[in-house]
XYZ file of C-alpha atoms in Angstrom:
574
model
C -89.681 103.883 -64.426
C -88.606 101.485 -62.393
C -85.742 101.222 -59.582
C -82.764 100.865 -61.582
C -83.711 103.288 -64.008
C -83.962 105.997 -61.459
C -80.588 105.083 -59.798
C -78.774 105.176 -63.469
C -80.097 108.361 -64.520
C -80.146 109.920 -61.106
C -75.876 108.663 -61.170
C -75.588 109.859 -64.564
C -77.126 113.091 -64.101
C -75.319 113.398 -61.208
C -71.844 112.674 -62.806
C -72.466 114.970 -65.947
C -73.256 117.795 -63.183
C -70.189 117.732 -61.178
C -68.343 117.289 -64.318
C -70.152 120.497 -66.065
C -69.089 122.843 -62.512
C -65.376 121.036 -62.540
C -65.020 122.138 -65.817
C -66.601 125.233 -65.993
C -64.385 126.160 -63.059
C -61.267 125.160 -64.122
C -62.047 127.083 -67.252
C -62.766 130.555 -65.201
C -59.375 129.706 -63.348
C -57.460 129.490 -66.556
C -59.300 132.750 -67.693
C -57.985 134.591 -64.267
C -54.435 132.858 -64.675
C -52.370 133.707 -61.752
C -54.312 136.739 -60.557
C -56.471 134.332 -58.116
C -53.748 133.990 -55.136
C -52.772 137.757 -56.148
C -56.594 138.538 -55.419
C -56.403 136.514 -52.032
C -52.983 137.764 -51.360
C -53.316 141.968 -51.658
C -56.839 142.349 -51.017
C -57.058 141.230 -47.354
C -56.445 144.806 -45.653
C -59.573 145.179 -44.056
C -62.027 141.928 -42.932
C -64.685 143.537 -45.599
C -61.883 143.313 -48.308
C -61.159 140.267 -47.273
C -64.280 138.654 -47.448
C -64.668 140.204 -51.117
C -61.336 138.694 -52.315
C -62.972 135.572 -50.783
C -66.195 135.879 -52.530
C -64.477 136.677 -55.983
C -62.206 134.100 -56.316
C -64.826 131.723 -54.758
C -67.335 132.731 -57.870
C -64.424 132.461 -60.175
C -63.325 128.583 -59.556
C -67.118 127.612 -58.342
C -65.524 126.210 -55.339
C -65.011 127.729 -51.568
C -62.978 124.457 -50.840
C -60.439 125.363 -53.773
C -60.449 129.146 -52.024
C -59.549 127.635 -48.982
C -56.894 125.187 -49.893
C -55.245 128.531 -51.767
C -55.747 130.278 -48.627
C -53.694 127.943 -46.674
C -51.098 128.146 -48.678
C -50.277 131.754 -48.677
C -50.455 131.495 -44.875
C -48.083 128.398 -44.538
C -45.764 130.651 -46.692
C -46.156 133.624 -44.886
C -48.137 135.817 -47.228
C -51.252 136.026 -44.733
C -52.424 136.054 -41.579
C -54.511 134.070 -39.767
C -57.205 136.436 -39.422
C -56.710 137.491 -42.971
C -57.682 134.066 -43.564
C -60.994 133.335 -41.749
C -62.234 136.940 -43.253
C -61.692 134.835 -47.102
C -63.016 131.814 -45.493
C -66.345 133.576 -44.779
C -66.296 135.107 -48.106
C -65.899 131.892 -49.918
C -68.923 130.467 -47.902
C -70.789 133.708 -49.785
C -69.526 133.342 -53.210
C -69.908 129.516 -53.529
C -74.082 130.471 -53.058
C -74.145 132.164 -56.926
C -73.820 128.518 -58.275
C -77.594 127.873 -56.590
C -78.501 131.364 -58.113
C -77.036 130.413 -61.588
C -79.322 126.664 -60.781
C -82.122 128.498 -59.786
C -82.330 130.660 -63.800
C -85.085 127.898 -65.538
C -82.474 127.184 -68.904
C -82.501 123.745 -68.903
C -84.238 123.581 -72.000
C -81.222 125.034 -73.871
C -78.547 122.538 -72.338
C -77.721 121.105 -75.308
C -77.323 124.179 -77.355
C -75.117 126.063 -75.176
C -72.971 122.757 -75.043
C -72.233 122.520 -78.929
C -71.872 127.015 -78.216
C -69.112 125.817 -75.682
C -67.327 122.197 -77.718
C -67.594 125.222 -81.315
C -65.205 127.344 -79.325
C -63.043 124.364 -77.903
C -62.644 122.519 -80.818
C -61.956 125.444 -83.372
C -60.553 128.303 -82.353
C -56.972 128.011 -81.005
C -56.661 131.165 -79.188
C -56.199 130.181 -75.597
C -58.864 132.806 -74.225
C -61.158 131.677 -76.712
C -60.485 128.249 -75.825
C -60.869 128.977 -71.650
C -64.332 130.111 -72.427
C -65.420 127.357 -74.809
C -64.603 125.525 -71.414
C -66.470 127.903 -69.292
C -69.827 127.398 -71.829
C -69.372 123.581 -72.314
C -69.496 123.298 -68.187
C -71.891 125.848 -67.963
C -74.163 124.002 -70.519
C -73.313 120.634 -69.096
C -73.969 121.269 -65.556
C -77.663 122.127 -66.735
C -77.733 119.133 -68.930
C -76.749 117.115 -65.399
C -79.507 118.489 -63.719
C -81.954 117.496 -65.745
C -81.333 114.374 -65.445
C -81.047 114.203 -62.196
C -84.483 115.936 -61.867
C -85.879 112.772 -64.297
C -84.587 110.689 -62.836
C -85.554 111.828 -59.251
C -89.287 112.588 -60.070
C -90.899 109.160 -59.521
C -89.778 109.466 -55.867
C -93.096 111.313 -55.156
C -94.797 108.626 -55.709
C -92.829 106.309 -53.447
C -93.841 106.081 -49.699
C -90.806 105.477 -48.437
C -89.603 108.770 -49.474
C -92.746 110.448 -48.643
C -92.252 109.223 -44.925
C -88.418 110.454 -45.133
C -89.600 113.650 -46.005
C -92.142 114.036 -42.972
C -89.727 112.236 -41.037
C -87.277 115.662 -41.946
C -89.864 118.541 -42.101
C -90.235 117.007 -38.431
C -87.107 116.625 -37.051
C -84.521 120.104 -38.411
C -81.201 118.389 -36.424
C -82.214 114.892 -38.713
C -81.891 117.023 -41.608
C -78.944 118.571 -40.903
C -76.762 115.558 -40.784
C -78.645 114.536 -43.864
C -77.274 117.322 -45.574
C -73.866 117.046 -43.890
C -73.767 113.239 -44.387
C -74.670 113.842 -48.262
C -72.964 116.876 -49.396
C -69.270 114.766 -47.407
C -70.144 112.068 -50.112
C -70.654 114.217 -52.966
C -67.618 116.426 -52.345
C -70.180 119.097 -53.125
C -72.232 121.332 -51.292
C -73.378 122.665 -54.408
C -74.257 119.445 -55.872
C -76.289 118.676 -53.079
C -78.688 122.059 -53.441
C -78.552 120.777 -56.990
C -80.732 118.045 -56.042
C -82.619 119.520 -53.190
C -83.654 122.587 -55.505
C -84.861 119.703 -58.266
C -86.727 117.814 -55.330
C -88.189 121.392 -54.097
C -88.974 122.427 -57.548
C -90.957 119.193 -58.378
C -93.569 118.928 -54.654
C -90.822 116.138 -53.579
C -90.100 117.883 -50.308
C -91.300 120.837 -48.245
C -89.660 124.029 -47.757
C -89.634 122.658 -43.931
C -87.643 119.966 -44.862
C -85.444 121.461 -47.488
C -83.842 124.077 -45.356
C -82.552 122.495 -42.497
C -80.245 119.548 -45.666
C -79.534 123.286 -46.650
C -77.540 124.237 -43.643
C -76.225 120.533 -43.318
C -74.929 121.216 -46.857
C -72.751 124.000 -45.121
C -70.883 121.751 -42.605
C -70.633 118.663 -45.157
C -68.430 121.340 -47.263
C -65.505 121.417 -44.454
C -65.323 118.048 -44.165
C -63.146 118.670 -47.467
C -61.035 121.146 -45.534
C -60.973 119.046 -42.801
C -59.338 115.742 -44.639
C -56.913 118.657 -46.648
C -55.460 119.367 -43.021
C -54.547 115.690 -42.307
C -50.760 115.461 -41.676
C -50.341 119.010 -43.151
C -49.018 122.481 -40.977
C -50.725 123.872 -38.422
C -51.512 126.827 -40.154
C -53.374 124.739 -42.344
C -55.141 122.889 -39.109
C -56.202 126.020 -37.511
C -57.450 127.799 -41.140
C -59.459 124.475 -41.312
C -60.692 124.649 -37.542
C -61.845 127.843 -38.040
C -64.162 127.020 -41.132
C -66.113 124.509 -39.408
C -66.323 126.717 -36.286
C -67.611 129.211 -38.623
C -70.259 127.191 -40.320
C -70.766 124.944 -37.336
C -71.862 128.501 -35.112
C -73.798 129.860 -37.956
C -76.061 126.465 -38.287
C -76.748 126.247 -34.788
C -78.062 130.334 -34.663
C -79.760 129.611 -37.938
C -81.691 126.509 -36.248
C -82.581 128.492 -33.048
C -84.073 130.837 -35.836
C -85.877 128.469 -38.143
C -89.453 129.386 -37.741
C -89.258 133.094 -38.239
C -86.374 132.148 -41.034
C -88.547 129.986 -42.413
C -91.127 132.667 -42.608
C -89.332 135.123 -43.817
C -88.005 133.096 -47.046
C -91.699 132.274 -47.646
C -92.545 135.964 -47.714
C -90.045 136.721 -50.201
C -91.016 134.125 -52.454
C -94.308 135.983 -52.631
C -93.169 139.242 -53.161
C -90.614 138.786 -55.622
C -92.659 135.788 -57.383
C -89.410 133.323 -57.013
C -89.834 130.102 -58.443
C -88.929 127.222 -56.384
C -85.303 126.648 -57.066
C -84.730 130.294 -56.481
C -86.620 130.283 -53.295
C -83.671 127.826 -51.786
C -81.178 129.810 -54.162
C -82.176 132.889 -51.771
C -82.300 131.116 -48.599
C -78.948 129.613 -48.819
C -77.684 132.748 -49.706
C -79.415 134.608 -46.984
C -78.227 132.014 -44.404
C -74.447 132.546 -45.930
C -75.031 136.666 -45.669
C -76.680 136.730 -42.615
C -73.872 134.040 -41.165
C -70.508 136.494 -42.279
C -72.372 140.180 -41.538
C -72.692 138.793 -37.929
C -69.256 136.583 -37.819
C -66.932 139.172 -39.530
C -66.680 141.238 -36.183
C -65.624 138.242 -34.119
C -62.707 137.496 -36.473
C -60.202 138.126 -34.046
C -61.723 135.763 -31.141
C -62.184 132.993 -33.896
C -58.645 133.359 -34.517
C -57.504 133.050 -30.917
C -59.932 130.252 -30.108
C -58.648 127.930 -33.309
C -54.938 129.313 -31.305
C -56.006 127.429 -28.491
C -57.467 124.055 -30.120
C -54.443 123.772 -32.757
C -51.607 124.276 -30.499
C -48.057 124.071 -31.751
C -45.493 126.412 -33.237
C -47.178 127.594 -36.840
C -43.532 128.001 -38.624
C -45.354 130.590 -40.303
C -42.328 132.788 -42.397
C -42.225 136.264 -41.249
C -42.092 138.011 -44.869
C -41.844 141.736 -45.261
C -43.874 142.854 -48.168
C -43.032 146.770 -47.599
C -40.005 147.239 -49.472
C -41.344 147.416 -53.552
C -43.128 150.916 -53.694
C -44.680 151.501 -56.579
C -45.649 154.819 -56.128
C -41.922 155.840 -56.525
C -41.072 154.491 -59.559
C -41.974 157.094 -61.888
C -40.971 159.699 -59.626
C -37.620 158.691 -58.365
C -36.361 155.487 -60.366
C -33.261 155.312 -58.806
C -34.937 154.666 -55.136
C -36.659 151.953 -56.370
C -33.805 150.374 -57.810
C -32.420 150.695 -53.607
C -35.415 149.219 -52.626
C -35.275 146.219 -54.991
C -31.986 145.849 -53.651
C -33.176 145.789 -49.930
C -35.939 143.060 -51.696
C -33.699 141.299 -53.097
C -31.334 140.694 -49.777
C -34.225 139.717 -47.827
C -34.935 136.886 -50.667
C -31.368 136.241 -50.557
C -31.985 135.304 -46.388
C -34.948 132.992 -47.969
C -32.879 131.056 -50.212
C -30.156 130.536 -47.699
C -32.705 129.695 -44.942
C -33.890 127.001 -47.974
C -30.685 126.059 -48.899
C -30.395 125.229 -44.939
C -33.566 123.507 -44.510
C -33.188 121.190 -47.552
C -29.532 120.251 -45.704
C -31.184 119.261 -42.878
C -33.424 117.161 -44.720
C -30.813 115.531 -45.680
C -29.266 114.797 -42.902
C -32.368 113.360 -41.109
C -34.872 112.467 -43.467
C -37.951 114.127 -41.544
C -40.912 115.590 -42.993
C -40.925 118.705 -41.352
C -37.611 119.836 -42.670
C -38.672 118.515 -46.027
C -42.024 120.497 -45.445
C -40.403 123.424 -44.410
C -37.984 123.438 -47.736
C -41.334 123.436 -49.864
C -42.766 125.996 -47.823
C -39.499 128.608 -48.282
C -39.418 127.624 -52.190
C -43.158 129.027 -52.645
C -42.470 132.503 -50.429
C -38.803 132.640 -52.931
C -40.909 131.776 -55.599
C -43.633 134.500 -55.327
C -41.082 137.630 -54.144
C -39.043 136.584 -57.818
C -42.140 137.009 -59.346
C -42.605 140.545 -57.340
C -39.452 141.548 -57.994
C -39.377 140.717 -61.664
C -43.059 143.023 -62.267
C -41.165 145.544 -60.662
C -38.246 145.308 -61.954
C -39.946 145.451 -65.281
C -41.774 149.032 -64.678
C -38.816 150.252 -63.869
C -37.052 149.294 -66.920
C -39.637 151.401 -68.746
C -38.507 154.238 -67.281
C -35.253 156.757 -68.148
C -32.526 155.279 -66.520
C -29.004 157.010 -66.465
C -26.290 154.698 -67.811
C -25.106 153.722 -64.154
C -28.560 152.860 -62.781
C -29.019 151.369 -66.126
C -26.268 148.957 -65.659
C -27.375 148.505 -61.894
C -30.833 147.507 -62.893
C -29.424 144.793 -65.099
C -27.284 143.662 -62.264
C -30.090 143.599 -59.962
C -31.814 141.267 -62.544
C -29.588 138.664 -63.266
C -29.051 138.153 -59.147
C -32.734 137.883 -59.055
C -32.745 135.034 -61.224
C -29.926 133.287 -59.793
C -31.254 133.141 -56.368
C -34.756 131.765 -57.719
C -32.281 129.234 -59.641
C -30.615 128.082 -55.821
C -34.158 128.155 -54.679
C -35.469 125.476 -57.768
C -31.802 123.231 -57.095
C -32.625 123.271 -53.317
C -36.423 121.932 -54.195
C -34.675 119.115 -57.020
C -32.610 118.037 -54.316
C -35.717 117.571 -52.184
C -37.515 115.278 -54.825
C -33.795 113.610 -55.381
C -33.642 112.384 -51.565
C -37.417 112.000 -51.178
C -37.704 109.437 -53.975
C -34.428 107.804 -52.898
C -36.004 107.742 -49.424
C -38.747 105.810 -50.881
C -37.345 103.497 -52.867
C -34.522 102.466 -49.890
C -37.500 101.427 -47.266
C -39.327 99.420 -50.211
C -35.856 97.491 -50.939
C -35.684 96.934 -46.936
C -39.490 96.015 -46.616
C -38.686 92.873 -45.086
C -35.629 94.056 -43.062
C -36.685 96.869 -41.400
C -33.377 97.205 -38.983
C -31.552 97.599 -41.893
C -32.833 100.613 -42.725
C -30.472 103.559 -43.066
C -30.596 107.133 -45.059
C -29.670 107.479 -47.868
C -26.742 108.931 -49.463
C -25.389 109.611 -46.420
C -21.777 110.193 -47.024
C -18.790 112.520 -44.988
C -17.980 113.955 -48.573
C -21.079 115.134 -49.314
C -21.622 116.480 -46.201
C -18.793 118.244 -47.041
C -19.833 119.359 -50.349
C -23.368 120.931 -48.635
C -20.997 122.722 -46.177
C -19.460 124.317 -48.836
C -21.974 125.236 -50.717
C -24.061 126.574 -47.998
C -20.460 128.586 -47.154
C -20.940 130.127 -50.932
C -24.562 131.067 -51.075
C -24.006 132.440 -47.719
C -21.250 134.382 -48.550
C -22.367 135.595 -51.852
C -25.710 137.119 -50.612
C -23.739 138.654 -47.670
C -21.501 140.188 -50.476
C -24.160 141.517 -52.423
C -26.061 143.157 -49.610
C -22.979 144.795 -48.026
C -20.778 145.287 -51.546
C -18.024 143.078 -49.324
C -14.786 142.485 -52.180
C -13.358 140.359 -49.421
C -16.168 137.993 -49.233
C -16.649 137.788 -53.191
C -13.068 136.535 -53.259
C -13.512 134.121 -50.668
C -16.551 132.221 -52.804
C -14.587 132.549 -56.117
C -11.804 130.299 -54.578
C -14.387 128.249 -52.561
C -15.997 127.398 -55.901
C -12.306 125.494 -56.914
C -12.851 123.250 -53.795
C -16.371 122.817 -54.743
C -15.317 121.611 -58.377
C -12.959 119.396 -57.166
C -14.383 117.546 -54.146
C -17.490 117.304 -56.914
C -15.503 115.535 -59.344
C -14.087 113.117 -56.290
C -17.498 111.991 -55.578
C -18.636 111.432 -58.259
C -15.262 108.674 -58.823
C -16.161 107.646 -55.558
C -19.495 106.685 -56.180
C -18.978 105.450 -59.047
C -16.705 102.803 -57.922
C -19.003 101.386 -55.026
C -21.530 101.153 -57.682
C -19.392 98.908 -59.852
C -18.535 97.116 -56.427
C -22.289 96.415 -55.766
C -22.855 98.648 -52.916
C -26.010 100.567 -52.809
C -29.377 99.986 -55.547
C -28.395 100.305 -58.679
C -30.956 103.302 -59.474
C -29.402 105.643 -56.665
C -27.219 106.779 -59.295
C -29.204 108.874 -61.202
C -30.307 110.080 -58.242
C -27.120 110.794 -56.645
C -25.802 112.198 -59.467
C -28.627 114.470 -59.112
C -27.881 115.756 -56.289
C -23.988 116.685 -56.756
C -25.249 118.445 -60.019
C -27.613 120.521 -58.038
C -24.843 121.170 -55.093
C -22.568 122.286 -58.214
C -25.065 124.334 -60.421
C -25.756 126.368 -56.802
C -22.493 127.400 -55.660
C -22.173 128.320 -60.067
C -24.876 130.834 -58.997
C -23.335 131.514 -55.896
C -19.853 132.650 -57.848
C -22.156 135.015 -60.563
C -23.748 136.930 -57.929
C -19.953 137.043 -56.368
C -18.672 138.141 -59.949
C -21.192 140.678 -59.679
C -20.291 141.982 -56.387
C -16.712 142.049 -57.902
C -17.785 143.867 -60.897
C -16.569 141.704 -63.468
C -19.461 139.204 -64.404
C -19.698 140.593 -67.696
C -16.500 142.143 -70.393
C -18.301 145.529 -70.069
C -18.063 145.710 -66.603
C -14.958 147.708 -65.001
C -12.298 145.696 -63.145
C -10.058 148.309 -62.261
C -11.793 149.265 -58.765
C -10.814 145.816 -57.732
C -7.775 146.490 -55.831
C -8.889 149.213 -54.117
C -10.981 147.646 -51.759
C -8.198 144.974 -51.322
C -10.009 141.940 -50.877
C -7.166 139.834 -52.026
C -5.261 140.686 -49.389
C -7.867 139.175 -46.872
C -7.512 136.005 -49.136
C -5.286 133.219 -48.383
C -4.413 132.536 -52.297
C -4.745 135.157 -54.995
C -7.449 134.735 -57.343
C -6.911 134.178 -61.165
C -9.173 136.648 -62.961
C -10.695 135.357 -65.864
């Protein structure tokens, strides 16, 4: 065979591979669904549970980096702490070791078969779980197939002497090996990839066990490297959940090394005793290194935590999110207490979305990436607690529900969905100003002192203000059943209309007179639309304050609380 032969199968191989455990993981994530981050996110109560959630999902998308990038996010969003984090960190190190177990199982033979197994059940079944594990098979199936190939192609290089010296060189020299097997696994993108190839070489007299291990551990640091470039630019909860993966794996290579010869050893004994063949024999010693690594780590969680404090410095904007206000132990028992402590869930999300609704303002008015970041990060903690609330919610609809607590549940619904609606406007804006952002600095390329933000304009400012008066005003009315304040955002919604419909003329016109880029106004009009479809919500959830968002609902309580008296105009009820 000669050279290019070897380097086109040996690419090939090595393509089909990291194809086969891409798509055998993406399959195993669509299997789970959504239950991944809810695995990360309510099994972290202890640092044992937490390195099981880590392991689990790790197994279940075949990658730790994937673990780790959903790890950050819960933390930027306030859903975990930091310590929470490192414990799935060292899990995910654990769980991405089963993809050298499931290498080291001798079925390359029956690639191909379990390929057509996996492409029968993709191509011609149309149930969606049938379909997920089609997926799962065809990667499985392919990611053998890979290997193969890459063992073909890679078995001539016994014979080389160039390689034969490398390998002495390695079995010589552990710290060369380890930045072999950092060096390889940051090209690949894959640690596992890499003990793809180093079991093949093992498995075929290519390379002593001398020289495999130490590429083993290197394969360890080359995987944060991902983590690492994930960080760039991003918070600094997602700086310091990096920083404290490489410390991790960094720390555990350097004991391991200190350890080699008696490591070494001891995976050679085992190989003996339980008769492992050669790819399980690094299969076992990666995932002894990886056990050995977390049972000693785990206890120093906390002073991993305070040292990645210390080289990340800078204020975390982690969101402070109560999580202990849905019991479901009481629903059941005592219905109506759950609906109360919805209600108290639903007030703090109300704080959420007007902390958004804030955020994305002030995004607007400067333009900066953190407040932009900062929007994004308050969307995902007002998207998750709708989802909470809606699950529980739901279980409590099951239940017996006298006619009033009946009606309140209903209420307590709809103001759910509203907020989540102010929430998903505040994010469109976002995208709205982001892209006009964009496309203003490539029209002024070439003029960079002309460079001003965008839509900038006194009557939209003024339109924000009074929408962030509303949504403001209406959660405040909610949470403390204030008539006075519902009244105030029903009449505040007529200035809203109307200083809408002015801007709109107004922009219209400089359009026509050739001020601004022509395709701001699609953009602009955007953003008014959102401003006006969130003070809509803002009025419901003030209609429902009022009692009269609905025909059924009684109006004649109204004037007792006289809130129209603490209202300049009097309010037209529809």
């Amino acid at each position: 065979m000669d050279v290019q032969q070897i380097i086109f199968q040996f690419l090939g191989g090595l393509g089909i591979f990291l194809f086969g455990l891409k798509y055998m993981g993406d399959g195993l994530q669509r299997s789970a669904g959504d239950n991944l981050r809810d695995i990360l996110n309510k099994f972290t109560s202890t640092p044992f549970r937490e390195v099981l959630a880590g392991i689990v999902v790790t197994v279940l998308i075949q990658s730790s980096s994937g673990t780790t990038v959903l790890t950050v996010g819960l933390v930027s969003a306030g859903f975990m702490k930091l310590k929470q984090a490192i414990g799935i960190v060292m899990g995910a190190n654990i769980g991405t070791t089963i993809t050298a177990f499931i290498i080291g199982f001798d079925i390359g033979a029956y690639a191909l078969p379990i390929i057509a197994a996996g492409a029968l059940l993709l191509f011609f079944f149309k149930r969606p779980f049938i379909n997920s594990l089609g997926q799962v098979i065809f990667g499985f199936g392919a990611l053998f197939y890979g290997l193969e190939l890459m063992g073909d192609g890679l078995r001539p290089l016994e014979n080389l002497e160039v390689f034969t010296d490398a390998m002495v060189t390695l079995s010589q020299n552990p710290i060369l090996g380890v930045v072999s097997g950092t060096l390889f696994t940051f090209m690949l993108q894959s640690s596992s990839a890499t003990i793809g190839i180093l079991q093949e070489l093992y498995s075929q007299g290519s390379m002593s066990l001398d020289a495999a291990l130490p590429i083993l551990f290197g394969s360890n640091i080359g995987t944060t490297i991902t983590a690492i470039l994930a960080a760039i630019g991003a918070s600094v909860a997602a700086k310091r959940t990096s920083a404290s993966h490489v410390i991790f794996n960094l720390s555990g290579t350097i004991v391991i090394l200190l350890l080699l010869s008696p490591f070494t050893s001891l995976v050679s004994y085992l190989s003996t005793q339980l008769s492992l063949n050669a790819a399980m024999q690094i299969a076992f010693a990666h995932g002894m290194f990886n056990v050995f690594n977390v049972l000693v780590q785990m206890w120093f969680i906390s002073q991993i935590a305070a040292l990645v404090t210390k080289l990340v410095p800078g204020d975390d904007a982690l969101i402070e999110y109560d999580s202990s206000n849905l019991d479901y132990s009481i629903i059941q028992t005592a219905p109506s207490i759950a609906l109360n402590q919805a209600k108290l869930e639903i007030e703090q999300m109300g704080e959420f979305v007007s902390e958004e609704f804030k955020s994305m303002f002030d995004y607007y008015k400067n333009q900066d990436e953190k407040s932009r970041l900062n929007t994004l990060q308050l969307e995902e903690v007002v998207n998750k607690i709708d989802g909470y609330l809606t699950e529980y919610l739901m279980l409590i609809s099951v239940e017996d529900l006298p006619l009033q607590n009946s009606t309140e549940h209903a209420k307590l619904v709809d103001v759910t969905k509203y907020l989540e609606r102010i929430g998903d406007h505040s994010e469109n804006v976002i995208k709205n100003i982001q892209e006009a952002v964009k496309a203003n600095k490539k029209h002024n390329k070439n003029n960079k002192d002309k460079v001003e933000k965008v839509f900038y304009d006194d009557d939209l400012v003024k339109l924000f203000e009074l929408v962030e008066e509303n949504i403001k005003d209406a959660v405040e009315s909610f949470s403390t059943d204030s008539y006075a304040l519902a009244g105030k955002v029903l009449k505040r919604e007529k200035d809203v209309n109307k200083l809408e419909d002015d801007i709109r003329s107004k922009f219209i016109e400089r359009l026509n007179k050739g001020v601004g880029l022509p395709s701001d106004g699609i953009l602009f009009v955007d953003i008014v639309s959102n401003l006006e479809r969130m003070s809509d919500h803002s009025t419901k959830i003030a209609k429902h304050t009022l009692g009269m968002r609905y025909p059924f609902q009684k109006q004649s309580k109204i004037p007792r609380h006289g809130y129209l008296k603490e209202v300049a105009e009097p309010i037209e009820l529809p």
